[in-house]
PDB file of C-alpha atoms in Angstrom:
ATOM      1  CA  ASP A1197      76.686 -41.174  42.523  1.00 96.00           C
ATOM      2  CA  ILE A1198      76.293 -44.876  43.226  1.00 97.00           C
ATOM      3  CA  GLN A1199      76.989 -47.004  40.168  1.00 98.00           C
ATOM      4  CA  MET A1200      75.116 -50.277  39.779  1.00 98.00           C
ATOM      5  CA  THR A1201      76.456 -53.162  37.724  1.00 98.00           C
ATOM      6  CA  GLN A1202      74.777 -56.443  36.846  1.00 98.00           C
ATOM      7  CA  SER A1203      76.070 -59.771  35.668  1.00 96.00           C
ATOM      8  CA  PRO A1204      75.586 -61.458  33.409  1.00 97.00           C
ATOM      9  CA  ALA A1205      74.308 -58.995  30.813  1.00 98.00           C
ATOM     10  CA  SER A1206      72.330 -61.827  29.264  1.00 98.00           C
ATOM     11  CA  MET A1207      71.804 -65.486  29.886  1.00 97.00           C
ATOM     12  CA  SER A1208      70.032 -68.435  28.389  1.00 97.00           C
ATOM     13  CA  ALA A1209      68.012 -70.851  30.461  1.00 97.00           C
ATOM     14  CA  SER A1210      65.195 -73.338  30.155  1.00 97.00           C
ATOM     15  CA  VAL A1211      61.903 -73.834  31.890  1.00 97.00           C
ATOM     16  CA  GLY A1212      62.536 -75.503  35.216  1.00 97.00           C
ATOM     17  CA  ASP A1213      66.086 -74.184  35.617  1.00 97.00           C
ATOM     18  CA  SER A1214      67.195 -72.136  38.592  1.00 97.00           C
ATOM     19  CA  VAL A1215      69.059 -68.944  37.732  1.00 98.00           C
ATOM     20  CA  THR A1216      70.932 -66.282  39.657  1.00 98.00           C
ATOM     21  CA  ILE A1217      71.469 -62.675  38.609  1.00 98.00           C
ATOM     22  CA  ASN A1218      74.104 -60.590  40.356  1.00 98.00           C
ATOM     23  CA  CYS A1219      74.046 -56.895  41.173  1.00 98.00           C
ATOM     24  CA  ARG A1220      76.861 -54.849  42.650  1.00 98.00           C
ATOM     25  CA  ALA A1221      76.829 -51.322  44.028  1.00 98.00           C
ATOM     26  CA  SER A1222      79.868 -49.051  43.889  1.00 98.00           C
ATOM     27  CA  ARG A1223      79.512 -48.400  47.598  1.00 97.00           C
ATOM     28  CA  GLY A1224      77.526 -49.862  50.459  1.00 97.00           C
ATOM     29  CA  ILE A1225      73.769 -49.336  50.236  1.00 96.00           C
ATOM     30  CA  SER A1226      72.656 -51.229  53.327  1.00 94.00           C
ATOM     31  CA  ASN A1227      69.667 -53.294  52.202  1.00 95.00           C
ATOM     32  CA  ASN A1228      68.115 -50.565  50.033  1.00 96.00           C
ATOM     33  CA  LEU A1229      68.029 -52.675  46.900  1.00 97.00           C
ATOM     34  CA  ALA A1230      65.085 -53.508  44.650  1.00 98.00           C
ATOM     35  CA  TRP A1231      64.532 -55.808  41.686  1.00 98.00           C
ATOM     36  CA  PHE A1232      62.226 -55.252  38.734  1.00 98.00           C
ATOM     37  CA  GLN A1233      61.093 -57.398  35.822  1.00 98.00           C
ATOM     38  CA  GLN A1234      60.280 -55.906  32.448  1.00 98.00           C
ATOM     39  CA  LYS A1235      58.786 -57.504  29.360  1.00 98.00           C
ATOM     40  CA  PRO A1236      58.827 -55.915  25.895  1.00 96.00           C
ATOM     41  CA  GLY A1237      56.441 -52.999  25.549  1.00 96.00           C
ATOM     42  CA  LYS A1238      55.365 -53.183  29.180  1.00 98.00           C
ATOM     43  CA  PRO A1239      56.169 -51.123  32.266  1.00 98.00           C
ATOM     44  CA  PRO A1240      58.484 -52.611  34.856  1.00 98.00           C
ATOM     45  CA  LYS A1241      56.993 -54.873  37.483  1.00 98.00           C
ATOM     46  CA  SER A1242      58.199 -54.550  41.050  1.00 97.00           C
ATOM     47  CA  LEU A1243      59.435 -57.883  42.383  1.00 98.00           C
ATOM     48  CA  ILE A1244      61.529 -57.337  45.501  1.00 97.00           C
ATOM     49  CA  TYR A1245      62.423 -54.487  47.839  1.00 97.00           C
ATOM     50  CA  SER A1246      64.672 -54.190  50.869  1.00 97.00           C
ATOM     51  CA  THR A1247      66.920 -56.801  49.217  1.00 98.00           C
ATOM     52  CA  SER A1248      64.716 -59.781  50.009  1.00 98.00           C
ATOM     53  CA  THR A1249      61.081 -58.762  50.607  1.00 97.00           C
ATOM     54  CA  LEU A1250      58.675 -59.857  47.899  1.00 97.00           C
ATOM     55  CA  HIS A1251      56.001 -57.425  46.796  1.00 96.00           C
ATOM     56  CA  ASN A1252      52.427 -58.654  47.168  1.00 93.00           C
ATOM     57  CA  GLY A1253      51.482 -61.154  44.528  1.00 95.00           C
ATOM     58  CA  VAL A1254      55.025 -62.015  43.437  1.00 97.00           C
ATOM     59  CA  ALA A1255      55.622 -65.740  43.062  1.00 97.00           C
ATOM     60  CA  SER A1256      57.650 -67.384  45.799  1.00 97.00           C
ATOM     61  CA  ARG A1257      60.110 -68.798  43.254  1.00 98.00           C
ATOM     62  CA  PHE A1258      61.680 -65.333  43.250  1.00 98.00           C
ATOM     63  CA  SER A1259      64.087 -64.582  46.059  1.00 98.00           C
ATOM     64  CA  GLY A1260      66.679 -61.946  46.823  1.00 98.00           C
ATOM     65  CA  SER A1261      69.695 -61.829  49.069  1.00 98.00           C
ATOM     66  CA  GLY A1262      72.812 -59.838  49.827  1.00 97.00           C
ATOM     67  CA  SER A1263      73.945 -56.836  51.785  1.00 93.00           C
ATOM     68  CA  GLY A1264      76.327 -53.936  51.506  1.00 93.00           C
ATOM     69  CA  THR A1265      77.480 -53.958  47.916  1.00 97.00           C
ATOM     70  CA  ASP A1266      76.661 -57.418  46.550  1.00 98.00           C
ATOM     71  CA  PHE A1267      73.169 -58.705  45.880  1.00 98.00           C
ATOM     72  CA  THR A1268      71.518 -61.554  44.019  1.00 98.00           C
ATOM     73  CA  LEU A1269      68.156 -62.351  42.510  1.00 98.00           C
ATOM     74  CA  THR A1270      67.382 -66.057  42.269  1.00 98.00           C
ATOM     75  CA  ILE A1271      64.548 -67.605  40.316  1.00 98.00           C
ATOM     76  CA  SER A1272      63.994 -71.201  41.354  1.00 97.00           C
ATOM     77  CA  GLY A1273      62.212 -73.251  38.727  1.00 95.00           C
ATOM     78  CA  LEU A1274      61.858 -70.928  35.768  1.00 97.00           C
ATOM     79  CA  GLN A1275      58.408 -70.573  34.274  1.00 98.00           C
ATOM     80  CA  PRO A1276      57.701 -69.489  30.678  1.00 97.00           C
ATOM     81  CA  GLU A1277      56.481 -66.084  31.879  1.00 97.00           C
ATOM     82  CA  ASP A1278      59.824 -65.378  33.612  1.00 98.00           C
ATOM     83  CA  PHE A1279      61.755 -64.739  30.415  1.00 97.00           C
ATOM     84  CA  ALA A1280      62.281 -60.969  30.563  1.00 98.00           C
ATOM     85  CA  ILE A1281      64.819 -58.297  31.462  1.00 98.00           C
ATOM     86  CA  TYR A1282      65.652 -57.867  35.146  1.00 98.00           C
ATOM     87  CA  TYR A1283      66.908 -54.635  36.678  1.00 98.00           C
ATOM     88  CA  CYS A1284      68.313 -53.936  40.109  1.00 98.00           C
ATOM     89  CA  GLN A1285      67.972 -50.499  41.651  1.00 98.00           C
ATOM     90  CA  GLN A1286      69.484 -48.813  44.660  1.00 98.00           C
ATOM     91  CA  TYR A1287      67.425 -46.335  46.629  1.00 97.00           C
ATOM     92  CA  ASP A1288      69.833 -45.729  49.468  1.00 96.00           C
ATOM     93  CA  GLY A1289      70.187 -42.131  48.398  1.00 93.00           C
ATOM     94  CA  TYR A1290      69.743 -39.701  45.559  1.00 96.00           C
ATOM     95  CA  PRO A1291      70.326 -39.984  42.712  1.00 97.00           C
ATOM     96  CA  ILE A1292      68.458 -43.274  42.583  1.00 97.00           C
ATOM     97  CA  THR A1293      70.269 -45.534  40.123  1.00 98.00           C
ATOM     98  CA  PHE A1294      69.427 -48.667  38.171  1.00 98.00           C
ATOM     99  CA  GLY A1295      71.629 -51.447  36.950  1.00 98.00           C
ATOM    100  CA  PRO A1296      71.923 -51.897  33.174  1.00 98.00           C
ATOM    101  CA  GLY A1297      69.692 -54.960  33.152  1.00 98.00           C
ATOM    102  CA  THR A1298      70.057 -58.701  32.622  1.00 98.00           C
ATOM    103  CA  ARG A1299      68.245 -60.279  29.717  1.00 98.00           C
ATOM    104  CA  LEU A1300      66.968 -63.761  30.515  1.00 97.00           C
ATOM    105  CA  GLU A1301      66.187 -65.707  27.376  1.00 96.00           C
TER     106      GLU A1301
ATOM    107  CA  GLN B1490      42.907 -51.169  42.668  1.00 85.00           C
ATOM    108  CA  LEU B1491      46.051 -49.005  42.637  1.00 91.00           C
ATOM    109  CA  GLN B1492      46.320 -47.228  39.299  1.00 96.00           C
ATOM    110  CA  LEU B1493      48.638 -44.641  37.745  1.00 98.00           C
ATOM    111  CA  VAL B1494      47.765 -43.192  34.339  1.00 98.00           C
ATOM    112  CA  GLU B1495      50.150 -40.888  32.520  1.00 98.00           C
ATOM    113  CA  SER B1496      49.174 -38.336  29.913  1.00 97.00           C
ATOM    114  CA  GLY B1497      50.720 -35.480  27.983  1.00 96.00           C
ATOM    115  CA  GLY B1498      53.325 -37.263  25.944  1.00 91.00           C
ATOM    116  CA  GLY B1499      53.888 -36.524  22.295  1.00 96.00           C
ATOM    117  CA  VAL B1500      56.300 -34.763  20.020  1.00 97.00           C
ATOM    118  CA  GLY B1501      58.178 -31.708  21.203  1.00 96.00           C
ATOM    119  CA  GLN B1502      60.734 -29.608  19.388  1.00 97.00           C
ATOM    120  CA  PRO B1503      64.237 -29.132  20.755  1.00 97.00           C
ATOM    121  CA  GLY B1504      64.311 -26.150  23.079  1.00 98.00           C
ATOM    122  CA  ARG B1505      60.551 -26.188  23.601  1.00 97.00           C
ATOM    123  CA  SER B1506      58.407 -27.465  26.472  1.00 97.00           C
ATOM    124  CA  LEU B1507      56.103 -30.347  27.267  1.00 98.00           C
ATOM    125  CA  GLY B1508      54.161 -31.240  30.373  1.00 98.00           C
ATOM    126  CA  LEU B1509      53.309 -34.687  31.658  1.00 98.00           C
ATOM    127  CA  SER B1510      50.651 -35.636  34.170  1.00 98.00           C
ATOM    128  CA  CYS B1511      49.953 -38.786  36.135  1.00 98.00           C
ATOM    129  CA  ALA B1512      46.529 -39.415  37.626  1.00 98.00           C
ATOM    130  CA  ALA B1513      46.523 -41.664  40.668  1.00 98.00           C
ATOM    131  CA  SER B1514      43.632 -43.685  42.038  1.00 97.00           C
ATOM    132  CA  GLY B1515      42.939 -46.576  44.364  1.00 95.00           C
ATOM    133  CA  PHE B1516      45.443 -45.643  47.075  1.00 94.00           C
ATOM    134  CA  ASN B1517      46.432 -42.861  49.474  1.00 96.00           C
ATOM    135  CA  PHE B1518      48.360 -40.743  47.004  1.00 97.00           C
ATOM    136  CA  HIS B1519      49.303 -38.202  49.656  1.00 96.00           C
ATOM    137  CA  SER B1520      51.219 -40.903  51.571  1.00 96.00           C
ATOM    138  CA  TYR B1521      53.435 -41.883  48.653  1.00 97.00           C
ATOM    139  CA  THR B1522      56.751 -40.564  47.429  1.00 97.00           C
ATOM    140  CA  MET B1523      56.329 -40.201  43.674  1.00 98.00           C
ATOM    141  CA  HIS B1524      58.843 -40.540  40.886  1.00 98.00           C
ATOM    142  CA  TRP B1525      59.348 -40.154  37.166  1.00 98.00           C
ATOM    143  CA  VAL B1526      61.464 -42.838  35.520  1.00 98.00           C
ATOM    144  CA  ARG B1527      62.260 -42.855  31.820  1.00 98.00           C
ATOM    145  CA  GLN B1528      63.427 -45.368  29.267  1.00 98.00           C
ATOM    146  CA  ALA B1529      64.990 -44.299  25.982  1.00 98.00           C
ATOM    147  CA  PRO B1530      64.214 -46.543  23.002  1.00 97.00           C
ATOM    148  CA  GLY B1531      66.020 -49.842  23.398  1.00 96.00           C
ATOM    149  CA  LYS B1532      67.752 -48.714  26.590  1.00 98.00           C
ATOM    150  CA  GLY B1533      67.503 -49.356  30.311  1.00 98.00           C
ATOM    151  CA  LEU B1534      65.630 -47.562  33.059  1.00 98.00           C
ATOM    152  CA  GLU B1535      66.743 -44.116  34.199  1.00 98.00           C
ATOM    153  CA  TRP B1536      65.457 -42.328  37.281  1.00 98.00           C
ATOM    154  CA  VAL B1537      64.489 -38.729  36.444  1.00 98.00           C
ATOM    155  CA  ALA B1538      62.961 -37.061  39.494  1.00 98.00           C
ATOM    156  CA  SER B1539      61.237 -37.654  42.815  1.00 98.00           C
ATOM    157  CA  THR B1540      58.967 -35.657  45.101  1.00 98.00           C
ATOM    158  CA  SER B1541      58.248 -36.323  48.751  1.00 97.00           C
ATOM    159  CA  TYR B1542      54.753 -37.207  49.952  1.00 96.00           C
ATOM    160  CA  ASP B1543      53.885 -33.546  50.548  1.00 96.00           C
ATOM    161  CA  GLY B1544      55.911 -32.027  47.734  1.00 97.00           C
ATOM    162  CA  THR B1545      58.345 -30.355  50.102  1.00 97.00           C
ATOM    163  CA  TYR B1546      61.435 -32.122  48.839  1.00 97.00           C
ATOM    164  CA  ASN B1547      62.229 -32.623  45.155  1.00 98.00           C
ATOM    165  CA  TYR B1548      65.210 -34.356  43.613  1.00 98.00           C
ATOM    166  CA  TYR B1549      66.452 -34.550  40.023  1.00 98.00           C
ATOM    167  CA  THR B1550      68.952 -36.443  37.978  1.00 98.00           C
ATOM    168  CA  LYS B1551      71.785 -34.179  36.894  1.00 98.00           C
ATOM    169  CA  SER B1552      70.866 -34.105  33.197  1.00 98.00           C
ATOM    170  CA  VAL B1553      67.428 -32.583  33.821  1.00 98.00           C
ATOM    171  CA  ARG B1554      68.112 -30.363  36.837  1.00 98.00           C
ATOM    172  CA  GLY B1555      67.211 -26.776  35.968  1.00 97.00           C
ATOM    173  CA  ARG B1556      65.116 -27.879  32.970  1.00 98.00           C
ATOM    174  CA  PHE B1557      62.464 -30.175  34.484  1.00 98.00           C
ATOM    175  CA  ILE B1558      60.175 -29.531  37.442  1.00 98.00           C
ATOM    176  CA  ILE B1559      58.345 -32.257  39.333  1.00 98.00           C
ATOM    177  CA  SER B1560      55.262 -31.273  41.294  1.00 98.00           C
ATOM    178  CA  ARG B1561      52.175 -32.830  42.793  1.00 98.00           C
ATOM    179  CA  ASP B1562      48.618 -31.874  43.676  1.00 98.00           C
ATOM    180  CA  ASN B1563      47.484 -33.950  46.650  1.00 98.00           C
ATOM    181  CA  PHE B1564      43.955 -32.579  46.366  1.00 97.00           C
ATOM    182  CA  LYS B1565      43.636 -33.877  42.823  1.00 98.00           C
ATOM    183  CA  ASP B1566      45.855 -36.957  43.309  1.00 98.00           C
ATOM    184  CA  THR B1567      47.993 -35.913  40.373  1.00 98.00           C
ATOM    185  CA  LEU B1568      51.714 -35.859  39.676  1.00 98.00           C
ATOM    186  CA  HIS B1569      53.250 -33.530  37.103  1.00 98.00           C
ATOM    187  CA  LEU B1570      56.487 -33.158  35.206  1.00 98.00           C
ATOM    188  CA  GLN B1571      57.123 -29.870  33.428  1.00 98.00           C
ATOM    189  CA  MET B1572      59.860 -30.356  30.854  1.00 98.00           C
ATOM    190  CA  ASP B1573      61.507 -27.233  29.458  1.00 98.00           C
ATOM    191  CA  SER B1574      64.433 -26.748  27.082  1.00 98.00           C
ATOM    192  CA  LEU B1575      63.854 -30.184  25.627  1.00 98.00           C
ATOM    193  CA  ARG B1576      66.772 -32.058  24.086  1.00 98.00           C
ATOM    194  CA  PRO B1577      66.754 -34.995  21.657  1.00 98.00           C
ATOM    195  CA  GLU B1578      68.238 -37.136  24.429  1.00 98.00           C
ATOM    196  CA  ASP B1579      65.057 -36.595  26.467  1.00 98.00           C
ATOM    197  CA  THR B1580      63.266 -38.871  23.999  1.00 98.00           C
ATOM    198  CA  ALA B1581      61.931 -41.771  26.048  1.00 98.00           C
ATOM    199  CA  VAL B1582      58.924 -43.462  27.545  1.00 98.00           C
ATOM    200  CA  TYR B1583      58.238 -41.680  30.827  1.00 98.00           C
ATOM    201  CA  TYR B1584      56.828 -43.753  33.666  1.00 98.00           C
ATOM    202  CA  CYS B1585      55.121 -42.419  36.737  1.00 98.00           C
ATOM    203  CA  ALA B1586      55.929 -44.526  39.814  1.00 98.00           C
ATOM    204  CA  GLY B1587      55.105 -44.497  43.492  1.00 97.00           C
ATOM    205  CA  SER B1588      56.755 -45.648  46.713  1.00 95.00           C
ATOM    206  CA  TYR B1589      55.084 -46.188  50.071  1.00 92.00           C
ATOM    207  CA  VAL B1590      58.056 -47.551  52.016  1.00 84.00           C
ATOM    208  CA  ASP B1591      61.252 -45.519  51.649  1.00 85.00           C
ATOM    209  CA  ASN B1592      61.901 -45.153  47.919  1.00 88.00           C
ATOM    210  CA  ALA B1593      60.998 -48.752  47.074  1.00 91.00           C
ATOM    211  CA  VAL B1594      58.757 -48.445  44.021  1.00 93.00           C
ATOM    212  CA  ASP B1595      55.641 -50.570  44.299  1.00 91.00           C
ATOM    213  CA  ALA B1596      53.451 -48.989  41.634  1.00 94.00           C
ATOM    214  CA  TRP B1597      54.048 -48.130  37.980  1.00 98.00           C
ATOM    215  CA  GLY B1598      52.027 -46.419  35.314  1.00 98.00           C
ATOM    216  CA  GLN B1599      51.851 -47.686  31.743  1.00 97.00           C
ATOM    217  CA  GLY B1600      54.138 -44.933  30.481  1.00 98.00           C
ATOM    218  CA  THR B1601      53.827 -42.118  27.963  1.00 98.00           C
ATOM    219  CA  LEU B1602      56.164 -41.582  25.010  1.00 98.00           C
ATOM    220  CA  VAL B1603      57.951 -38.278  24.609  1.00 98.00           C
ATOM    221  CA  THR B1604      59.745 -37.671  21.327  1.00 98.00           C
ATOM    222  CA  VAL B1605      61.965 -34.634  20.942  1.00 98.00           C
ATOM    223  CA  SER B1606      62.522 -33.903  17.312  1.00 96.00           C
ATOM    224  CA  SER B1607      62.388 -31.004  14.890  1.00 92.00           C
TER     225      SER B1607
END
């Protein structure tokens, strides 16, 4: 199984900051990497797929990069609504696996 | 408007069964790979099972293989999860999710809570 790790586990930031969240896969997953945002009591929201492609309606301040085993999610100019938990996910093969999450507060 | 609505959650006793359903609307359900993803209280997301667009291929996480069955009805635009031999560790919010491109999830339901307790 492919293990996904994320760093940091949590981070503090302020409105207007730019932040980067890291995700690492235990083996190469090509570009089959997605990012999700989740707020308390809500379902996840799909942000990015194929490492860097934004889903429809996702703000352009979100961006993704990486390849192989190392990936990043960058939020440029944090907005109040961005404070949430972020998960990466690999879908290169089964079992699909998620990272443990990064809490942005 | 793409919509996924889960139903069937509730309390189940250890060793017993529960069934979940997910009604899809607003998109071509039969073109989507569908998934169940769960989240235990206070924990992260865990993929549970997936079914191909036509139901031919099904995949399961190790902890539910042999106990859970994912299925779909493309005539009724509905996804199902039959959960047998329930365990306390199956307690979670279960989300229905769909992927159009590869397994990249682009649609989520609101989730339904399953509690396994005697």
